[in-house]
mmCIF file of C-alpha atoms in Angstrom:
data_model
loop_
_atom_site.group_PDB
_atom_site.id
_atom_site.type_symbol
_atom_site.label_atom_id
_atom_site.label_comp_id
_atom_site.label_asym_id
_atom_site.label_seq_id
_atom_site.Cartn_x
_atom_site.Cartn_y
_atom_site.Cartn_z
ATOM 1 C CA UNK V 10 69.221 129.924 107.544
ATOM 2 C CA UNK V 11 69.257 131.478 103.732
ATOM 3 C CA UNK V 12 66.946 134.859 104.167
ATOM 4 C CA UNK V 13 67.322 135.132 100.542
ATOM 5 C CA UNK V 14 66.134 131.379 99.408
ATOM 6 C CA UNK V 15 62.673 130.972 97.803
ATOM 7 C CA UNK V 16 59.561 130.333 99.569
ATOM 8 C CA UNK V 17 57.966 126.593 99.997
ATOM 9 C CA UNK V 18 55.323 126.337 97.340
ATOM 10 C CA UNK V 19 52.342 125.844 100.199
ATOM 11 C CA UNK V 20 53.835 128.558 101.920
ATOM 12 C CA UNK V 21 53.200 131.190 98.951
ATOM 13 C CA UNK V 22 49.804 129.828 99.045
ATOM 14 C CA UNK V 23 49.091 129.678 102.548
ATOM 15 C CA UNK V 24 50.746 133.861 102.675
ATOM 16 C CA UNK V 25 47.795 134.340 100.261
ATOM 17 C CA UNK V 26 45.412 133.344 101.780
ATOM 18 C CA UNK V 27 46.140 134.573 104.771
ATOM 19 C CA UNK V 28 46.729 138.223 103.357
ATOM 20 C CA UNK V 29 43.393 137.642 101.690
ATOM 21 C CA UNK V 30 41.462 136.703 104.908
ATOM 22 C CA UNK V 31 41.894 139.804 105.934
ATOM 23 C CA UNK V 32 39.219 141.244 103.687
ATOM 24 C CA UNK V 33 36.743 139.645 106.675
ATOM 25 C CA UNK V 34 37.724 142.448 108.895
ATOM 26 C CA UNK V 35 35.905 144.811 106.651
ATOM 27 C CA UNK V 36 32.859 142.768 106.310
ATOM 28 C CA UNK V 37 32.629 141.862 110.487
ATOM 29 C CA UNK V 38 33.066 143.096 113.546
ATOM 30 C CA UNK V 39 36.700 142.883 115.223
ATOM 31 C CA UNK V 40 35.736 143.157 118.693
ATOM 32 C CA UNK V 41 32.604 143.163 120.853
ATOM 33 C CA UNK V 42 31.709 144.558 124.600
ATOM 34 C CA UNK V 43 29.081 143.464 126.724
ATOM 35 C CA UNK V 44 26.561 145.112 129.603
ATOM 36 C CA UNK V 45 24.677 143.439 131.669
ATOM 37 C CA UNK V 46 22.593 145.197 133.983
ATOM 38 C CA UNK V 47 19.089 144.718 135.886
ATOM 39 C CA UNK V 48 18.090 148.025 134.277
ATOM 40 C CA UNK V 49 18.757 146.350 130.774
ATOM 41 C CA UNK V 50 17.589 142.397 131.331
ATOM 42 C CA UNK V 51 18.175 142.123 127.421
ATOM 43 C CA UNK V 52 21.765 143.626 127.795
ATOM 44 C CA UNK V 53 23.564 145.888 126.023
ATOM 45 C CA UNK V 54 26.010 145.350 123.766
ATOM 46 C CA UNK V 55 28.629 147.444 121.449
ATOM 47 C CA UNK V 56 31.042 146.317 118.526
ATOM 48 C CA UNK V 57 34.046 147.919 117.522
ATOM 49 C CA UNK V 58 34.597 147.567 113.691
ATOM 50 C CA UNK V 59 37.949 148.188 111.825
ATOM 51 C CA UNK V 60 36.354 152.015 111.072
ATOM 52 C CA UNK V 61 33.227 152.611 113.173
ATOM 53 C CA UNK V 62 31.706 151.810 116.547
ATOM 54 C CA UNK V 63 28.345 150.720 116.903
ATOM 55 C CA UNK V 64 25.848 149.513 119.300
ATOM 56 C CA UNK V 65 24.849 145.509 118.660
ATOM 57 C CA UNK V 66 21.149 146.577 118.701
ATOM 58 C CA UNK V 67 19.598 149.343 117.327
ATOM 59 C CA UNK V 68 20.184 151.913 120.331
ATOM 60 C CA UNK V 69 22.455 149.890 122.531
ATOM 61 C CA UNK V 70 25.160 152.519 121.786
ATOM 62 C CA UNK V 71 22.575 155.353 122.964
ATOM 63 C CA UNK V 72 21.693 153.938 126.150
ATOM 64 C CA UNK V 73 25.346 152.808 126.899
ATOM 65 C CA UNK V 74 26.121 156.503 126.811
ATOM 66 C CA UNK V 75 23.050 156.799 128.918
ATOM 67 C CA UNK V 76 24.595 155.075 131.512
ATOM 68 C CA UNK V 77 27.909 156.142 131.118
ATOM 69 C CA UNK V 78 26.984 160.066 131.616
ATOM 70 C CA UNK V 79 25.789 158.908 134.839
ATOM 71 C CA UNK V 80 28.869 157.557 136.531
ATOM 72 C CA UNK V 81 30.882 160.709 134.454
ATOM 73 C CA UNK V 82 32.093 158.492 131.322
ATOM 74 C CA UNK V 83 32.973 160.327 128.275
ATOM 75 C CA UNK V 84 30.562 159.547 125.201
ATOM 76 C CA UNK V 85 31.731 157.032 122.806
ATOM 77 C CA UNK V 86 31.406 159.043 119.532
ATOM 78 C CA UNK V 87 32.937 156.729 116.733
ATOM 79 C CA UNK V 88 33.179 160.229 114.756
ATOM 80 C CA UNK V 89 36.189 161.486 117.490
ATOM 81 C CA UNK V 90 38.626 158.187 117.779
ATOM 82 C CA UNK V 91 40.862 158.821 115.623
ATOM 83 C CA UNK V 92 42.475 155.430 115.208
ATOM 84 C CA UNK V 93 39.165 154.253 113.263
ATOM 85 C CA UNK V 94 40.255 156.663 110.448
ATOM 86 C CA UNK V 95 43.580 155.270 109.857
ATOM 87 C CA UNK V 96 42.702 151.492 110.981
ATOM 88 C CA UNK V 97 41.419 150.103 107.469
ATOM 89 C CA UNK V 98 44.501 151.636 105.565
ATOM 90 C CA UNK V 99 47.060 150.039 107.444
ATOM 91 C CA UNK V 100 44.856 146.143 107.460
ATOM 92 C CA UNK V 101 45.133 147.419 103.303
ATOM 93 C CA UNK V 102 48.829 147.682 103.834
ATOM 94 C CA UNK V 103 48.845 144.357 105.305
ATOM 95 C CA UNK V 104 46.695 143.055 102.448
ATOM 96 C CA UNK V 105 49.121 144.433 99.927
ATOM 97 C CA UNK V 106 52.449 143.257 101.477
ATOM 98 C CA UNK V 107 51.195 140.437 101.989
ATOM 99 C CA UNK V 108 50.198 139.221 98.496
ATOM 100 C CA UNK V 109 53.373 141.167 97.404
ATOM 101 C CA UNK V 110 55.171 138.333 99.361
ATOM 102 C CA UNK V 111 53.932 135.536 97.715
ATOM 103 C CA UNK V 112 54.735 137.317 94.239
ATOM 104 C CA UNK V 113 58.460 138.262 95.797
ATOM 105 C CA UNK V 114 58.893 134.423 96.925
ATOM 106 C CA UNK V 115 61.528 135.186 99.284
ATOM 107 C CA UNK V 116 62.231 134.583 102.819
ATOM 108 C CA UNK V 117 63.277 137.998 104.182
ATOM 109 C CA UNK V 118 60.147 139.085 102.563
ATOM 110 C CA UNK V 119 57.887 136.788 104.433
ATOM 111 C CA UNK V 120 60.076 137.277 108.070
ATOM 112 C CA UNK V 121 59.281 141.237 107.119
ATOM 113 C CA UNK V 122 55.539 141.039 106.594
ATOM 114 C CA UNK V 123 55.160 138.679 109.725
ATOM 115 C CA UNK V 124 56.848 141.269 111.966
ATOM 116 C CA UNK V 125 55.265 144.384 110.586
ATOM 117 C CA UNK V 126 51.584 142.344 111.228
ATOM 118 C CA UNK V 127 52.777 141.293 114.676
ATOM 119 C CA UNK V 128 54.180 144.831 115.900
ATOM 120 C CA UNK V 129 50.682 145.917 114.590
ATOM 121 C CA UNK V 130 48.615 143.491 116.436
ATOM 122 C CA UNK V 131 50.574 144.419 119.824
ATOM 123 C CA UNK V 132 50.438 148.212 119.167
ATOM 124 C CA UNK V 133 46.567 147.569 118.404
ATOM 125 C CA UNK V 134 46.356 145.926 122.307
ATOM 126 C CA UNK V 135 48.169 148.577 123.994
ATOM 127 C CA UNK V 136 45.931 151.498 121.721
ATOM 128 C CA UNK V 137 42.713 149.609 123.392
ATOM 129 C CA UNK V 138 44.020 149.068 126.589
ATOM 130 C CA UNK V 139 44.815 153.196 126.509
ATOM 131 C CA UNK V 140 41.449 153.496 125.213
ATOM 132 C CA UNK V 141 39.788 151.475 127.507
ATOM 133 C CA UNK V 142 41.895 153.133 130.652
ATOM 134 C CA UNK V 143 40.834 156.637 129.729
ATOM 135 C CA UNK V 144 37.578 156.025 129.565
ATOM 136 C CA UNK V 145 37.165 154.623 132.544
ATOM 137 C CA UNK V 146 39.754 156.146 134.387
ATOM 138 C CA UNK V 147 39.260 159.940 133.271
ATOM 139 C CA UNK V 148 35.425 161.105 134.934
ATOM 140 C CA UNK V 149 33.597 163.809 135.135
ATOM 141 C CA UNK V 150 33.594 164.859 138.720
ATOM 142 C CA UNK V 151 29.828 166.291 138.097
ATOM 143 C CA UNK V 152 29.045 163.069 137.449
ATOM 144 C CA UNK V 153 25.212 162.480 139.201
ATOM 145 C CA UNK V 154 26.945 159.091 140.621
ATOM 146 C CA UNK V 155 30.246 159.587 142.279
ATOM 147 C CA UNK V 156 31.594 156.166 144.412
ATOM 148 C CA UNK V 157 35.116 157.164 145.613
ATOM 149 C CA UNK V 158 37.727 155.187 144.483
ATOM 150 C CA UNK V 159 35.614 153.262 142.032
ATOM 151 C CA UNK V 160 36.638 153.029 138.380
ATOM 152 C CA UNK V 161 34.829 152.001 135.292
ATOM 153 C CA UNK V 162 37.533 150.657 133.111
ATOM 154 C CA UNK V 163 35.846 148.015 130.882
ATOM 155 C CA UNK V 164 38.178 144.579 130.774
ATOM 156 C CA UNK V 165 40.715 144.339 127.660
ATOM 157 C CA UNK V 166 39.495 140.448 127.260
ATOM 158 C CA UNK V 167 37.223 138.292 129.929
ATOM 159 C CA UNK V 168 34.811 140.179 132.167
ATOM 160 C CA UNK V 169 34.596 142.012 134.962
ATOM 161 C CA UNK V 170 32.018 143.216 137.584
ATOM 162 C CA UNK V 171 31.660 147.198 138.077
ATOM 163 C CA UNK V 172 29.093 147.527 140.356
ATOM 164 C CA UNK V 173 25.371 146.084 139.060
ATOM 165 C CA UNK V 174 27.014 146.147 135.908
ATOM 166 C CA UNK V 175 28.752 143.106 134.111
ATOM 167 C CA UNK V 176 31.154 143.880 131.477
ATOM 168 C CA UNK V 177 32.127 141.404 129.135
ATOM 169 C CA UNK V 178 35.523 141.975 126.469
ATOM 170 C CA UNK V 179 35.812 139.661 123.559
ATOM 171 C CA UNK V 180 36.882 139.698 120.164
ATOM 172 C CA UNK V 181 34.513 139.636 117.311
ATOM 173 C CA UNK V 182 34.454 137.433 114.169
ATOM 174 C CA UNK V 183 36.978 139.681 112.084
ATOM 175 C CA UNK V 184 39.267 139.931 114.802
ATOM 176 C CA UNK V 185 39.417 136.341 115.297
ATOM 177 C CA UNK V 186 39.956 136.012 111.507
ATOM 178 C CA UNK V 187 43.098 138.678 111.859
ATOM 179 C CA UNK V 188 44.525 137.247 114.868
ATOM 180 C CA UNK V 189 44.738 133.787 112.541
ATOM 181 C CA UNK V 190 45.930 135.682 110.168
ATOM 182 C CA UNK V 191 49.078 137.087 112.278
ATOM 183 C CA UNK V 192 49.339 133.626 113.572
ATOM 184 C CA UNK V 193 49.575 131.759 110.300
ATOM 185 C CA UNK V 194 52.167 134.702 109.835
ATOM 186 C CA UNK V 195 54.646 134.196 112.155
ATOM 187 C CA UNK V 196 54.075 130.165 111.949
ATOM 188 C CA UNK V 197 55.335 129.895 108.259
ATOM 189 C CA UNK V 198 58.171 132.345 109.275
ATOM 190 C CA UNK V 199 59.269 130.071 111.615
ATOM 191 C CA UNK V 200 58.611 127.173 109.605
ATOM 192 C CA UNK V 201 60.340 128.516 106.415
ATOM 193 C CA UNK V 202 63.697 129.598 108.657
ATOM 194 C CA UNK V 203 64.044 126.960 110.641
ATOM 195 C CA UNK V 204 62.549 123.454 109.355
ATOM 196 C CA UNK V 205 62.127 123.808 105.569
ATOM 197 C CA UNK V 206 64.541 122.442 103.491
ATOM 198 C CA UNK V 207 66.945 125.343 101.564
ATOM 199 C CA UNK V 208 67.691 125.099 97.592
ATOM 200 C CA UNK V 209 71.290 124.313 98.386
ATOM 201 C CA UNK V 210 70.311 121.271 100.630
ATOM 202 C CA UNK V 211 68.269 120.139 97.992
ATOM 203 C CA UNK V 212 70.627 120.550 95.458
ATOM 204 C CA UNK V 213 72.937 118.840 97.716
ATOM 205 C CA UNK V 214 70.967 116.172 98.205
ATOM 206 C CA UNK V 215 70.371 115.727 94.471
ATOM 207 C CA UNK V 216 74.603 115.801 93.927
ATOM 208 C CA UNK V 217 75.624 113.430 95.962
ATOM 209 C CA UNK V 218 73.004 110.045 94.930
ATOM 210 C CA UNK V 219 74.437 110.079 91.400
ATOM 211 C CA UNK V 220 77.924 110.479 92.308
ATOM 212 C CA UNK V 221 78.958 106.802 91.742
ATOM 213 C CA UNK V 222 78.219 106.938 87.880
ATOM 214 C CA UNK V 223 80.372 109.881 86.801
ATOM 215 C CA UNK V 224 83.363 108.359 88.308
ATOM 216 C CA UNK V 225 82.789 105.718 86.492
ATOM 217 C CA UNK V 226 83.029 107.187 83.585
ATOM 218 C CA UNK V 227 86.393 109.176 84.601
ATOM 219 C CA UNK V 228 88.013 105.892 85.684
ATOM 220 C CA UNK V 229 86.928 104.328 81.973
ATOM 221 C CA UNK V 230 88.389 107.737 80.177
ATOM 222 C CA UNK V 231 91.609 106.910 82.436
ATOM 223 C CA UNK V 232 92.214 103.637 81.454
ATOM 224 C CA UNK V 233 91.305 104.205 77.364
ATOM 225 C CA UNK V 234 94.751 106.291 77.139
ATOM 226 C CA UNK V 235 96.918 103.444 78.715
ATOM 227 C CA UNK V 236 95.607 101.112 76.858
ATOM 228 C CA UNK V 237 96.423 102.566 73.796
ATOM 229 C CA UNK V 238 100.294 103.336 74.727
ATOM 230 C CA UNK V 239 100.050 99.790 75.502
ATOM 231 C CA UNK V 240 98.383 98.933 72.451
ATOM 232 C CA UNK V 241 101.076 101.383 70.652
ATOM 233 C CA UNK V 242 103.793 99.575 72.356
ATOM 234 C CA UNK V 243 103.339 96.149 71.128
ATOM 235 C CA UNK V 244 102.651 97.371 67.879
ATOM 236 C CA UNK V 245 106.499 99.187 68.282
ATOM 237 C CA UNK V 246 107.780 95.711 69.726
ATOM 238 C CA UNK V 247 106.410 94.038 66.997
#
């Protein structure tokens, strides 16, 4: 395992375009949550892009807040999460490192980028899931609908019945795209540590199939000088 050896050639293109993919998580949606309730036949829906929150239809978001004042849920105001402020920089910082590893060509550069996108991607979960628990953990006790006991956390991923209300957790079309993204990641890390071939095997390789001719030509460069004392000697003799 040679952290310092040069990158594959399809790996610096395949780090590319992975790095570059990530432009679709400022173009779509990375993750989108469902309601459906009797109240709402059409449903309700809300999408969490990499810097706002909105509703999926024109005033989905209101009327989820609607029904979330009832049962003593905070409001989802995109304006006071703070995470949707610093989000797009850090997917930048991702962009960045990871066309600056293709340019650097270098293992340890690629096994850097790969964990710094992964540690992301499982810090991003655990920010949603304490999201997702405050909200529906953390009520108003005003609230006009009080059930003891009950809790409105919304699912992390799947769904998940909360009374007349279904709540569905998936992600959206850019999150897709970045999970792919931190998969394709960690794949050609693994790939370029453990299976590629290194330089020096290579090189290797390369030394030891044309072996046979150079000693060849020592064994022809031994003989020349005997021959010639012998040639020398009969020439004495004579």
């Amino acid at each position: 395992m040679q952290w310092s050896a040069p990158l594959q050639s399809r790996t610096r293109w395949a780090v590319a375009i992975a790095a570059i993919a990530l432009v679709a998580v400022y173009i779509f949606p990375i993750w989108q949550i469902s309601l459906d309730a009797p109240q709402y036949p059409e449903g309700l829906g809300m999408e969490i892009w990499v810097h706002t929150v909105t509703g999926e239809n024109p005033n989905d978001l209101q009327n989820i807040n609607g029904l979330n004042h009832y049962i003593g849920m905070k409001e989802i105001d995109p304006d006071t999460i703070p995470e949707l402020v610093y989000m797009p920089w850090i997917i930048a910082g991702l962009m960045v490192l990871g066309l600056g590893v293709a340019l650097i060509n270098r293992r340890w550069a690629l096994a850097l980028w790969a964990t710094l996108f992964l540690l992301f991607a499982i810090a991003g979960m655990v920010d949603f899931y304490i999201w997702a628990y405050d909200y529906g953990h953390d009520l108003n006790p005003e609230a006009a609908i009080k059930v003891p006991g009950m809790s409105y956390m919304p699912p992390i991923l799947g769904t998940k019945q909360m009374l007349n209300i279904t709540a569905g957790s998936w992600p959206a079309i850019g999150g897709i795209i970045m999970m792919l993204s931190c998969a394709a990641a960690c794949g050609l890390t693994a790939f370029e540590l453990f299976w590629a071939d290194t330089p020096d095997q290579n090189a290797s390789d390369t030394d030891t199939a044309p072996s046979s001719a150079p000693a060849s030509t020592d064994a022809s460069i031994d003989v020349h000088p005997s021959a010639s004392s012998a040639s020398s000697s009969s020439t004495s003799v004579a």
